[in-house]
mmCIF file of C-alpha atoms in Angstrom:
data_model
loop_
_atom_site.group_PDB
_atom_site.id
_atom_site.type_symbol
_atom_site.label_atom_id
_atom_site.label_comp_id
_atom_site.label_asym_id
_atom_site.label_seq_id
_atom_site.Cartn_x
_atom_site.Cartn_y
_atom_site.Cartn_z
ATOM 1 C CA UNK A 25 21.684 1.561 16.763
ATOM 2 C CA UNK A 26 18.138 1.130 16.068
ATOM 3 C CA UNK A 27 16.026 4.523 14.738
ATOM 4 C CA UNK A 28 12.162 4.211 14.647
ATOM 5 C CA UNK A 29 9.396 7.168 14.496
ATOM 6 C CA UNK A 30 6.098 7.535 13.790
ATOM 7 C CA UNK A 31 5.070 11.455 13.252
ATOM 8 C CA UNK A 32 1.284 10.710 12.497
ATOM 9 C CA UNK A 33 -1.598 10.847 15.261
ATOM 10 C CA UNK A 34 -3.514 7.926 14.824
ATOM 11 C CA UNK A 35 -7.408 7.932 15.340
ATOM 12 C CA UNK A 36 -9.149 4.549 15.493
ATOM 13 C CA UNK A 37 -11.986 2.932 15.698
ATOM 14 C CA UNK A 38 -15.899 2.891 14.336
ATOM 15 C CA UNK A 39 -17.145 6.760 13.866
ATOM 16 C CA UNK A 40 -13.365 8.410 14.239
ATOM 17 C CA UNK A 41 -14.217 10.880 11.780
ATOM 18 C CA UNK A 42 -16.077 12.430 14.436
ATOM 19 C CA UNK A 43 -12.543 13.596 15.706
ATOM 20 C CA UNK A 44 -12.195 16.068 13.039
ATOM 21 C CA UNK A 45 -15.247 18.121 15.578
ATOM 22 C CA UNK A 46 -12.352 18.667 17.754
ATOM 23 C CA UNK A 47 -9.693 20.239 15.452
ATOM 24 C CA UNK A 48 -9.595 23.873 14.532
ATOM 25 C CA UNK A 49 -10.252 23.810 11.147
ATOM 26 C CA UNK A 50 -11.044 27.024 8.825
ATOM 27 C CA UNK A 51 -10.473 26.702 5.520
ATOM 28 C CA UNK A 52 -10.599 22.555 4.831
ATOM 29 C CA UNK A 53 -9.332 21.286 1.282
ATOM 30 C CA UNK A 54 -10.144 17.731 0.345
ATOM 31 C CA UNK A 55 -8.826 15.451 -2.202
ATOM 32 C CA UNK A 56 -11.270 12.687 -2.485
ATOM 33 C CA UNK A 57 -12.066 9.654 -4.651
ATOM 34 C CA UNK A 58 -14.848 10.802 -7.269
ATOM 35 C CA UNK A 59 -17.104 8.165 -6.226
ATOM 36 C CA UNK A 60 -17.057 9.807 -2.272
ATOM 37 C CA UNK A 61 -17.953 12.820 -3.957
ATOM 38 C CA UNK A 62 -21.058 11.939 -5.683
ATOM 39 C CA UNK A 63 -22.625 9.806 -2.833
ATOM 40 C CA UNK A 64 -22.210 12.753 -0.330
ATOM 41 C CA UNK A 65 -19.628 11.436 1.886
ATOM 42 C CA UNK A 66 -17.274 14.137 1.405
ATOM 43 C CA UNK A 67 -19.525 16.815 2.193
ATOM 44 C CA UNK A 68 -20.851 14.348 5.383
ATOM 45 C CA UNK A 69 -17.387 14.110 6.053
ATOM 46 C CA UNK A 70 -16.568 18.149 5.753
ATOM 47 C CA UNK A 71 -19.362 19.146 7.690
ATOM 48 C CA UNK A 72 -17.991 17.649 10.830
ATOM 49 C CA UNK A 73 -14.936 19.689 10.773
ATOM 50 C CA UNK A 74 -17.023 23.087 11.359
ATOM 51 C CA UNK A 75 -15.178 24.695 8.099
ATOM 52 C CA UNK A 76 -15.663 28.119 7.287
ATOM 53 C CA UNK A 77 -14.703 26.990 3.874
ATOM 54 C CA UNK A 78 -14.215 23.897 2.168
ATOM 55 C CA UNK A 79 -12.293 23.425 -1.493
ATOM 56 C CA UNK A 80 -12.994 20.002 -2.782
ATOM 57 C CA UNK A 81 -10.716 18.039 -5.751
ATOM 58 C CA UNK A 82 -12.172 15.259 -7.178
ATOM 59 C CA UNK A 83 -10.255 14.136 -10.221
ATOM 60 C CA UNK A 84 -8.421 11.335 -8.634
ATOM 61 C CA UNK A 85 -7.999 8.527 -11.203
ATOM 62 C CA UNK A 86 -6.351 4.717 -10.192
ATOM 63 C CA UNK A 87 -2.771 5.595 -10.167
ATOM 64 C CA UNK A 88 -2.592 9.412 -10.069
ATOM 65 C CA UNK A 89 0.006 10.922 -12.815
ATOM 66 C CA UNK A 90 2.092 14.034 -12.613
ATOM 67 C CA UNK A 91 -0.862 15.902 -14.296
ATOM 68 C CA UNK A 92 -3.174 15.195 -11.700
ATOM 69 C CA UNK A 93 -0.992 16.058 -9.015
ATOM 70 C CA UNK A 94 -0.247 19.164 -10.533
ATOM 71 C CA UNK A 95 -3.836 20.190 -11.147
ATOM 72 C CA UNK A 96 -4.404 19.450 -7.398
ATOM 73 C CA UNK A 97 -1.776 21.451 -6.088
ATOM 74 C CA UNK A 98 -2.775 24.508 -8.247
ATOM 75 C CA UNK A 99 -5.849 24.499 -7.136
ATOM 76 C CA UNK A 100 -4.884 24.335 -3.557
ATOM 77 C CA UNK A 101 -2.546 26.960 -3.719
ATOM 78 C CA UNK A 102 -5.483 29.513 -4.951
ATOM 79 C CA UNK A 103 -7.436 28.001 -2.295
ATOM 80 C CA UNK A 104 -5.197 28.339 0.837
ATOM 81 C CA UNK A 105 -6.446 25.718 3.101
ATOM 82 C CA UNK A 106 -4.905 25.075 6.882
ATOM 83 C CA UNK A 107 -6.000 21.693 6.381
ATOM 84 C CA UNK A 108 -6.016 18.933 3.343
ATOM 85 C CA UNK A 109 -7.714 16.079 4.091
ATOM 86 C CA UNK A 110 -7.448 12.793 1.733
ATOM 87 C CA UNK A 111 -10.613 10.305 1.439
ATOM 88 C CA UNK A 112 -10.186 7.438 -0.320
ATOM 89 C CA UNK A 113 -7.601 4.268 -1.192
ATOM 90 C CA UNK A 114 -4.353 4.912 -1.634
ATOM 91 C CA UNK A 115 -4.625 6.980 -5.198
ATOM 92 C CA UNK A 116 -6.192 9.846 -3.187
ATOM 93 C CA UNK A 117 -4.153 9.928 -0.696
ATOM 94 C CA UNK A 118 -0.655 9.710 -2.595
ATOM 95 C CA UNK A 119 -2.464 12.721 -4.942
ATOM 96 C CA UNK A 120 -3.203 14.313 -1.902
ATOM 97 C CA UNK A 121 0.252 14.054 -0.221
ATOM 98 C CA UNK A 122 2.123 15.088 -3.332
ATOM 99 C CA UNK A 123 0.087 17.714 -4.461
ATOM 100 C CA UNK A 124 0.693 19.243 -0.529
ATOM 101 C CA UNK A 125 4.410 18.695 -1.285
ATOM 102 C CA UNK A 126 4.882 20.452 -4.902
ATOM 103 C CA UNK A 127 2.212 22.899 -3.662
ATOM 104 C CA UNK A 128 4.429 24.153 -0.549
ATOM 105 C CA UNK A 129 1.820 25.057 1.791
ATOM 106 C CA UNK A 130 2.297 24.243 5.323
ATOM 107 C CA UNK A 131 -1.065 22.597 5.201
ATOM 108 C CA UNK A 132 -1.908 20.071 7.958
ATOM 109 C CA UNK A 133 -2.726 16.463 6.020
ATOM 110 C CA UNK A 134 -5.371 14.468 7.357
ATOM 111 C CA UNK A 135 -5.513 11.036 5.925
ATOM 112 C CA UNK A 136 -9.099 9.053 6.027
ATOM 113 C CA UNK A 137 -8.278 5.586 3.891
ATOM 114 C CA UNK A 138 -11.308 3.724 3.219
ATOM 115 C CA UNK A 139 -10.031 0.784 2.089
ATOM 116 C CA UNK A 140 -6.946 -1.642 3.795
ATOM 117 C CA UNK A 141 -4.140 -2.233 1.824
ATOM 118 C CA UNK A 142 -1.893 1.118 0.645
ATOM 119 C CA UNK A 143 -1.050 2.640 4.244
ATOM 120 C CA UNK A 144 -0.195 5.803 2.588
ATOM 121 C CA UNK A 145 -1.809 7.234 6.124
ATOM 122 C CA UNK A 146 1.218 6.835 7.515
ATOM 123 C CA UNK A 147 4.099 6.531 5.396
ATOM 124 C CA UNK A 148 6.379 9.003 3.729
ATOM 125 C CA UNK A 149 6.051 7.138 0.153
ATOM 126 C CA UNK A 150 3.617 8.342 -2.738
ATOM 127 C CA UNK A 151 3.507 6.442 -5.762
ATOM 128 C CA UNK A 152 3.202 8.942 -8.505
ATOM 129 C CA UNK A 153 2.690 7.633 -12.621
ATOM 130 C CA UNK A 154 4.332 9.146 -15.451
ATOM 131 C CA UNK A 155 4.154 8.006 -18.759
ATOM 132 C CA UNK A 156 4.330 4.473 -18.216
ATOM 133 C CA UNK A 157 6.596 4.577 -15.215
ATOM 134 C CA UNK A 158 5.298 4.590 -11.648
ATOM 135 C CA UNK A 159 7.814 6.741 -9.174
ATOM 136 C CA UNK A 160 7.504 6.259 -5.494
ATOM 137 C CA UNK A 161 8.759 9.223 -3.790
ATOM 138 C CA UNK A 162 9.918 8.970 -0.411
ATOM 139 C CA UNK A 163 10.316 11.904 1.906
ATOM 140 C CA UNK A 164 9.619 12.966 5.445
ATOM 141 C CA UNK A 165 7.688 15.778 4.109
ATOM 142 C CA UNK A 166 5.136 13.850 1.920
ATOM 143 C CA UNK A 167 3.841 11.575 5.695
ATOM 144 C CA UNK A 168 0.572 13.304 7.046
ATOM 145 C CA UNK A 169 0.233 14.877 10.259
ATOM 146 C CA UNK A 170 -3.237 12.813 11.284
ATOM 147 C CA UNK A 171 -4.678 9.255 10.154
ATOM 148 C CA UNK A 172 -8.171 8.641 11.042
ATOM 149 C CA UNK A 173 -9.175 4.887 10.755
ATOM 150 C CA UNK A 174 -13.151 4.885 10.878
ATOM 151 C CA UNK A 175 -14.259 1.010 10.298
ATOM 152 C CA UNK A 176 -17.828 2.798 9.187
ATOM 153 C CA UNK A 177 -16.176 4.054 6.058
ATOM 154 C CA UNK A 178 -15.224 0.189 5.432
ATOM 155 C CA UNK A 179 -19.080 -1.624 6.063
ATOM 156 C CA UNK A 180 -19.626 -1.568 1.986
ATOM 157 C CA UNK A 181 -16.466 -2.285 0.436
ATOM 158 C CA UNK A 182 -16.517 -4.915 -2.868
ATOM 159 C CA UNK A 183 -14.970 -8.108 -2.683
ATOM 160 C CA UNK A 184 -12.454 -7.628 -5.276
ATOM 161 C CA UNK A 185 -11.019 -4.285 -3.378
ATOM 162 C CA UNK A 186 -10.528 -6.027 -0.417
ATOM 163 C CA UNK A 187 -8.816 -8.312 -1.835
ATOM 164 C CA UNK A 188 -6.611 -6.743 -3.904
ATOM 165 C CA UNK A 189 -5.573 -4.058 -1.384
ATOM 166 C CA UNK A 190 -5.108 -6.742 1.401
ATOM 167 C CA UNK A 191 -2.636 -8.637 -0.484
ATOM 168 C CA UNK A 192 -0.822 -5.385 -0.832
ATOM 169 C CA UNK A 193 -0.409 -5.119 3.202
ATOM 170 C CA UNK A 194 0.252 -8.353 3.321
ATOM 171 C CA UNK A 195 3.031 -7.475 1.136
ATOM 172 C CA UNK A 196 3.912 -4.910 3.149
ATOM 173 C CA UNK A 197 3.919 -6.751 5.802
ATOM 174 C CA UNK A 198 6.163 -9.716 4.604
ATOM 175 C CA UNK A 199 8.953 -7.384 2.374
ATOM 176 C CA UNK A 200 9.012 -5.187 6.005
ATOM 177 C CA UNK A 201 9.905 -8.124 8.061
ATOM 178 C CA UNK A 202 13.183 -9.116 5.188
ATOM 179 C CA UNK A 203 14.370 -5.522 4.516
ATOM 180 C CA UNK A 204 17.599 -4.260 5.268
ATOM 181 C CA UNK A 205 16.180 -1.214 7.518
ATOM 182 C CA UNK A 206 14.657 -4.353 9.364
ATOM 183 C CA UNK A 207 14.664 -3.685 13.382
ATOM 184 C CA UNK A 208 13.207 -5.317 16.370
ATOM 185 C CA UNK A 209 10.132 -2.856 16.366
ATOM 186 C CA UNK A 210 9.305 -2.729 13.095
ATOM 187 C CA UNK A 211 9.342 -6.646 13.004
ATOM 188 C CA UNK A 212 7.109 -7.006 15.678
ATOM 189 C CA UNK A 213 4.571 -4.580 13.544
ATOM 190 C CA UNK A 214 5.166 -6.309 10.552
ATOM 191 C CA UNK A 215 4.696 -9.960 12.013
ATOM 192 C CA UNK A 216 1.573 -9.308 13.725
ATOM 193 C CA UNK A 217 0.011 -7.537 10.784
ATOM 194 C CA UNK A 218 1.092 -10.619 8.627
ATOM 195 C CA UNK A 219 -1.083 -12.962 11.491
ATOM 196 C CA UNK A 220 -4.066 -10.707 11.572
ATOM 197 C CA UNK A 221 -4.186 -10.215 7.400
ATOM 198 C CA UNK A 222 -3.362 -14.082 6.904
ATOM 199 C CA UNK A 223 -6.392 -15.458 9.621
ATOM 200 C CA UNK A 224 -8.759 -12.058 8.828
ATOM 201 C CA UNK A 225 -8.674 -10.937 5.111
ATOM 202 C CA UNK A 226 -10.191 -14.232 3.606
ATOM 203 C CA UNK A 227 -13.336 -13.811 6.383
ATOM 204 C CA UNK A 228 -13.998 -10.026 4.946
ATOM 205 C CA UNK A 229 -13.132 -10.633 1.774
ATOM 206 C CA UNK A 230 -16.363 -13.173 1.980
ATOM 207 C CA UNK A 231 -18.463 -10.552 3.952
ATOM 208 C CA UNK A 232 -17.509 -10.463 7.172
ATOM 209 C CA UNK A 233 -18.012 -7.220 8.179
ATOM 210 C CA UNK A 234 -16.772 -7.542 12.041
ATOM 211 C CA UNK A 235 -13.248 -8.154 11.045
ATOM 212 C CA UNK A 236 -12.497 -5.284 9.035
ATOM 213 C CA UNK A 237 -11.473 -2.792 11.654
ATOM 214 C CA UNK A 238 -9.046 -5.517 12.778
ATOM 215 C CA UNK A 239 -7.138 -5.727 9.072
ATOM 216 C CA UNK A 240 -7.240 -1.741 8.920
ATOM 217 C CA UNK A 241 -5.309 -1.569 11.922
ATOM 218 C CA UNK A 242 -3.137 -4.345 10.230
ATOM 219 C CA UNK A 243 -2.722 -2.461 7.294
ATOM 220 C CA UNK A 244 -1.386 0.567 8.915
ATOM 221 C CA UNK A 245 0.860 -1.432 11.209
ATOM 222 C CA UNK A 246 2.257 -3.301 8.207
ATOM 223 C CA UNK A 247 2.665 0.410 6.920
ATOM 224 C CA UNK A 248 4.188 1.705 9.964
ATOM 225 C CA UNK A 249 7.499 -1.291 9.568
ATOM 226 C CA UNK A 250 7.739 -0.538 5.870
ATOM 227 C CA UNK A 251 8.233 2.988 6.162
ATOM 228 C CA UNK A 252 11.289 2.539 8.475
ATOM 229 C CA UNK A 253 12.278 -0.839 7.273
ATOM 230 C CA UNK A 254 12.059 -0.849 3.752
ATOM 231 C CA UNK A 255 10.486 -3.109 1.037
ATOM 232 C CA UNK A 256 11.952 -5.031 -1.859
ATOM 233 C CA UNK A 257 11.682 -6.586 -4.919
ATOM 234 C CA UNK A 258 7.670 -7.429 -5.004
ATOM 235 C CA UNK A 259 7.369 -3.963 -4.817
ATOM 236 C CA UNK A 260 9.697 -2.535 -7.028
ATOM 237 C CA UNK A 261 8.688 -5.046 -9.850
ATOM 238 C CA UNK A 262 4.838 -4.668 -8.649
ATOM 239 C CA UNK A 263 5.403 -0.976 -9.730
ATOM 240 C CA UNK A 264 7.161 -1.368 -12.912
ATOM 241 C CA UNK A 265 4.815 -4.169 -14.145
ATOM 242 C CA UNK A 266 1.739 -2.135 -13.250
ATOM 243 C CA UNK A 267 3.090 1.085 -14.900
ATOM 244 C CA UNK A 268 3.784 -0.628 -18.125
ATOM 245 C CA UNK A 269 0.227 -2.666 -17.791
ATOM 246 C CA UNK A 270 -1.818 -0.780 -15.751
ATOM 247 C CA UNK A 271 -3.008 -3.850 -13.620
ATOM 248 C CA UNK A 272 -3.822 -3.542 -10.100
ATOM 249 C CA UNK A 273 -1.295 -2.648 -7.597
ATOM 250 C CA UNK A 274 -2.384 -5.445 -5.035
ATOM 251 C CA UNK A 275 -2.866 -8.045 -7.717
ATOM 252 C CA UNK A 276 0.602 -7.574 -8.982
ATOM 253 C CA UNK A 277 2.088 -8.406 -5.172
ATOM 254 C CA UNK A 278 -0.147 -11.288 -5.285
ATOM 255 C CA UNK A 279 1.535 -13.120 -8.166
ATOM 256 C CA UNK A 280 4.861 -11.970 -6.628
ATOM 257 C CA UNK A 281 4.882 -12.026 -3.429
ATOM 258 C CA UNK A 282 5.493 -16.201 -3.098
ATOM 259 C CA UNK A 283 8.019 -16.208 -6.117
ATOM 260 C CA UNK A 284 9.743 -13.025 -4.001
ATOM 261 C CA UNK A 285 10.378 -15.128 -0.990
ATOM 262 C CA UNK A 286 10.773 -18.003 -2.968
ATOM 263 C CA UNK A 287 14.236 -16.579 -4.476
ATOM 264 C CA UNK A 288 15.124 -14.524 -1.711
ATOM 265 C CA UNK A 289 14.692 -17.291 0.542
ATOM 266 C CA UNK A 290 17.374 -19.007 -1.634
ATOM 267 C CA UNK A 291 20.200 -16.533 0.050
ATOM 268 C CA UNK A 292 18.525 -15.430 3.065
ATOM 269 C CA UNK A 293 16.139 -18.105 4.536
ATOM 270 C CA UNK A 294 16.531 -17.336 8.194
ATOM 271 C CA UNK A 295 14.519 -13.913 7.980
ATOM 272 C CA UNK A 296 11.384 -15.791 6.782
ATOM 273 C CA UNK A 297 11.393 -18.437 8.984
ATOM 274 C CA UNK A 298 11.905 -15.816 11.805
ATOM 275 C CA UNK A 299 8.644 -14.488 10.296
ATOM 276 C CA UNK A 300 6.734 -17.288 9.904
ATOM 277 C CA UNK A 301 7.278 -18.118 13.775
ATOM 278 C CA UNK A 302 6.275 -14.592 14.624
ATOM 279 C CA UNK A 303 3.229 -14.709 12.650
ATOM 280 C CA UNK A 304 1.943 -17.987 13.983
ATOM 281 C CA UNK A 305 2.689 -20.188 11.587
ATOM 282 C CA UNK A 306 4.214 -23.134 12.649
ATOM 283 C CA UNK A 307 7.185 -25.492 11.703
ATOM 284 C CA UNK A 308 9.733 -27.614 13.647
ATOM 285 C CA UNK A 309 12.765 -26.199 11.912
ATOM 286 C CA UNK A 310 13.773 -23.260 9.634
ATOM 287 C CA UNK A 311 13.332 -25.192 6.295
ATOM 288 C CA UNK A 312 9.604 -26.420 7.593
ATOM 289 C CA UNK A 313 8.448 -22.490 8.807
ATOM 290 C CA UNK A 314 9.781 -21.113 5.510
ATOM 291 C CA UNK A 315 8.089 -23.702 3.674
ATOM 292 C CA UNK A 316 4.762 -23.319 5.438
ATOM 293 C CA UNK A 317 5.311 -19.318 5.032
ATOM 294 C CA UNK A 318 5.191 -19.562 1.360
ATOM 295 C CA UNK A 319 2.461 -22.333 1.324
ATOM 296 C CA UNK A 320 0.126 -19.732 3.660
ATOM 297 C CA UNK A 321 1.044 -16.870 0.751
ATOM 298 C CA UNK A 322 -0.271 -18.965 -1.705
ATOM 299 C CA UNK A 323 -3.136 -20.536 0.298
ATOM 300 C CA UNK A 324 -4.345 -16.462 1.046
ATOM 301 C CA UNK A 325 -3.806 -15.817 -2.653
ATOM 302 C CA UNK A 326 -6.277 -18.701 -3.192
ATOM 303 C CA UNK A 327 -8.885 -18.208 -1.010
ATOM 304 C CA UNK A 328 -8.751 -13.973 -2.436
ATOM 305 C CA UNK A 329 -9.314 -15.852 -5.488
ATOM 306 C CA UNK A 330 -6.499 -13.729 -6.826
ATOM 307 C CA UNK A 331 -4.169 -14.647 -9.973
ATOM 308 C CA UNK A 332 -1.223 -17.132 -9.879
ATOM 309 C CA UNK A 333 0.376 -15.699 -12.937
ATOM 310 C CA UNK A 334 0.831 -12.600 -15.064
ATOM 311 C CA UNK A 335 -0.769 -13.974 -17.353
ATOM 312 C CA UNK A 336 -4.111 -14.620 -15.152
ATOM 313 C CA UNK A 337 -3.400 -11.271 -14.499
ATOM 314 C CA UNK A 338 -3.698 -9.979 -17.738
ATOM 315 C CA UNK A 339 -0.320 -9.234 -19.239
ATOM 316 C CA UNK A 340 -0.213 -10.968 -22.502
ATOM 317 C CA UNK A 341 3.142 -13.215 -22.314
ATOM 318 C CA UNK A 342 4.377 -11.755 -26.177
ATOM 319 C CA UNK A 343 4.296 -8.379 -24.968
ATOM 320 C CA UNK A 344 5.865 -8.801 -21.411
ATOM 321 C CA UNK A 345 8.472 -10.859 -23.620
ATOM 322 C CA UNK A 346 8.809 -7.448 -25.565
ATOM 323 C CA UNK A 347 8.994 -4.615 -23.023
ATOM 324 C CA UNK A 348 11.037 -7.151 -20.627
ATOM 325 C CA UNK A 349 14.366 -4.908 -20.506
ATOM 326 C CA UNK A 350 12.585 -1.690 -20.212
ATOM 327 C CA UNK A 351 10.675 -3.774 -17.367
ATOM 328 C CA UNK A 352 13.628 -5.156 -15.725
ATOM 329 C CA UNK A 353 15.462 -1.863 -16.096
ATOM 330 C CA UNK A 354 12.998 0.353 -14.529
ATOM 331 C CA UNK A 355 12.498 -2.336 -11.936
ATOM 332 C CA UNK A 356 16.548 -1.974 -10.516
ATOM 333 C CA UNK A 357 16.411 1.542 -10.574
ATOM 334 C CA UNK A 358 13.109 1.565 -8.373
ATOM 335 C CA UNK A 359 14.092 3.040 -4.424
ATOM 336 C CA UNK A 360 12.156 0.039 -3.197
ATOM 337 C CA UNK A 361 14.592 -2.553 -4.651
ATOM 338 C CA UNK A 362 17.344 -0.974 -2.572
ATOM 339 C CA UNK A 363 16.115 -2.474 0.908
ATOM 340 C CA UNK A 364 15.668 -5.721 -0.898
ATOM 341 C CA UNK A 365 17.062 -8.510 1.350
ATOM 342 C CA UNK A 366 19.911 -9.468 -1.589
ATOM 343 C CA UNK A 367 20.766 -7.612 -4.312
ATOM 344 C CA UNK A 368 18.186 -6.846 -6.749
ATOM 345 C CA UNK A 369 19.868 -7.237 -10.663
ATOM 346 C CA UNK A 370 17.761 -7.868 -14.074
ATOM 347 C CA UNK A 371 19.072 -11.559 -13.691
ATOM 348 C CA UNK A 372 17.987 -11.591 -10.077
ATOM 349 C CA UNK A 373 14.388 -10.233 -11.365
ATOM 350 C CA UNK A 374 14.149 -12.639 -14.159
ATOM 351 C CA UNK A 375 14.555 -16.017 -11.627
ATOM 352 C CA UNK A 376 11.435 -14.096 -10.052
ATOM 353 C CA UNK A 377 9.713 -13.619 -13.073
ATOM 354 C CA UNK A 378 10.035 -17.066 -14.561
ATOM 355 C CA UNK A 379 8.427 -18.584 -11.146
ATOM 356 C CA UNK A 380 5.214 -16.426 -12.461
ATOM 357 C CA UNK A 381 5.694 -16.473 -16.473
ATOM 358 C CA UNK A 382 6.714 -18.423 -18.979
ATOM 359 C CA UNK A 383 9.935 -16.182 -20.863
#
């Protein structure tokens, strides 16, 4: 049996934030990246929805920790909103769908990402930090009701951004496709993400701005298979890695992502070179497609000009040598590693990491 949904209401296309005219919203609570705050976009934004009143949280920070999320949901349980509405990457919205969860308001979430990569829009994950652990929590509960996808919001984004969070649907996209929860819907999401991110993101990442609409639908697609399919080991070492180092989500998958399928490919080729196919990328057998996938991974990661190693990345080899078993340990117990196409043990993890480190 194959079980698919998709609870959120997707709104697409250049000025969709104009839909929020057309919802009945009184008292409007947003959780918003600082830097939307001070340029007047959330207020633009908040304006539109005809609010009698409007709460605003702004203390988002890159990888939101327990405090944050607490602080959040304190203040909007004084506030009593109908509506939250998260503006930003993927750090405001997983603050702003966890801080609706622990807060326990039946709140309506609105999710307006301005950047293509997390596709917390749609998903029931939130990656929440604490200490030097990141936690993804996964339930139903934490997936918001509406996701508008406004390609104005994306007409000024940096280089490196786009970049970075591309890689991470790319990610999605590829770890989607190989999952266990794998099924003929979420494939065909996953693969055509994959073509549009592998032919698109290099073109915006150099300034086309005509294509980005395209990879934001891409990245929510991607988001869409992952959140019935599963992910794997990218992501569950991407999130232990980045916890201990505090490097950037979509960089992490970057270095990964090629070394994943490279070892996972090693038990369970066929998957990939079912993906490669379905993405566009050619090859005359299953070796040659697989092949060709992980030479198009690398050939993205180049053109993104993003790092081949952790190293490049910024994790000093001695102390990733150090913190290794705390690493590796964190990294089996993460819930992505259970859709992981084989199983995912420290031994497993090392082969990964030595394709990306020298240990």
């Amino acid at each position: 049996m194959v079980s698919f949904s998709c609870k959120t209401k997707i709104i697409g296309g250049d000025g969709a934030v104009l839909a929020l005219k057309e919802m009945d919203i009184r008292r409007l609570f947003m959780v918003a990246d600082p830097f939307f705050v001070k340029n007047g976009t959330a207020e633009r934004i908040a304006c539109m929805t005809g609010a009698e009143e409007t709460g605003y949280f702004d203390g988002v920070t890159p990888d939101p920790d327990v405090r944050t999320v607490a602080e959040a949901a304190s203040q909007m349980q004084k506030f009593r909103p109908d509506t939250v509405l998260a503006l930003g990457g993927g750090s405001a919205m997983d603050c702003a769908k966890a801080a609706r969860f622990f807060s326990g308001i039946g709140s309506t979430l609105v999710a307006v990402p301005t950047t293509s990569g997390s596709g917390a829009e749609v998903t029931d994950f939130a990656v929440i930090t604490a200490g030097q652990t990141k936690y993804p929590l996964v339930d139903s509960a934490l997936t918001p009701e509406v996701a508008i996808l406004d390609g104005d919001l994306l007409r000024e984004l940096p280089a490196g951004l786009i970049a970075d969070s591309g890689y991470d649907a790319a990610a999605h996209a590829v770890e989607a496709f190989a999952a266990l929860g794998h099924s003929p819907l979420s494939d065909s999401l996953a693969a055509s993400a994959l073509r549009e991110i592998l032919e698109k993101l290099p073109l915006s990442r150099n300034g086309m701005v005509s294509v980005r609409m395209d990879l934001h639908y891409a990245s929510t697609m991607a988001a869409c298979a992952f959140s019935q399919a599963g992910l794997g080991a990218c992501h569950a070492l991407s999130h232990s890695l980045g916890g201990a180092f505090h490097v950037p989500h979509g960089r992490l998958n970057a270095v990964l992502l090629p070394a994943v399928v490279e070892c996972n490919s090693k038990r369970a080729p066929e998957r990939y070179a079912r993906l490669a196919r379905q993405a566009g990328i050619p090859g005359a057998s299953d070796f040659m497609a697989l092949r060709n996938l992980k030479n198009a991974l690398k050939e993205l990661r180049r053109q993104l000009g993003l790092p081949e190693t952790l190293s490049q990345a910024g994790i000093p080899v001695p102390e990733l040598r150090s913190r290794l078993p705390g690493i590796l340990r964190t990294a089996c117990q993460d819930a992505c590693a259970g859709s992981n196409p084989v199983p995912v043990t420290e031994t497993f993890l090392r082969e990964i990491l030595g394709e990306v480190a020298d240990l």
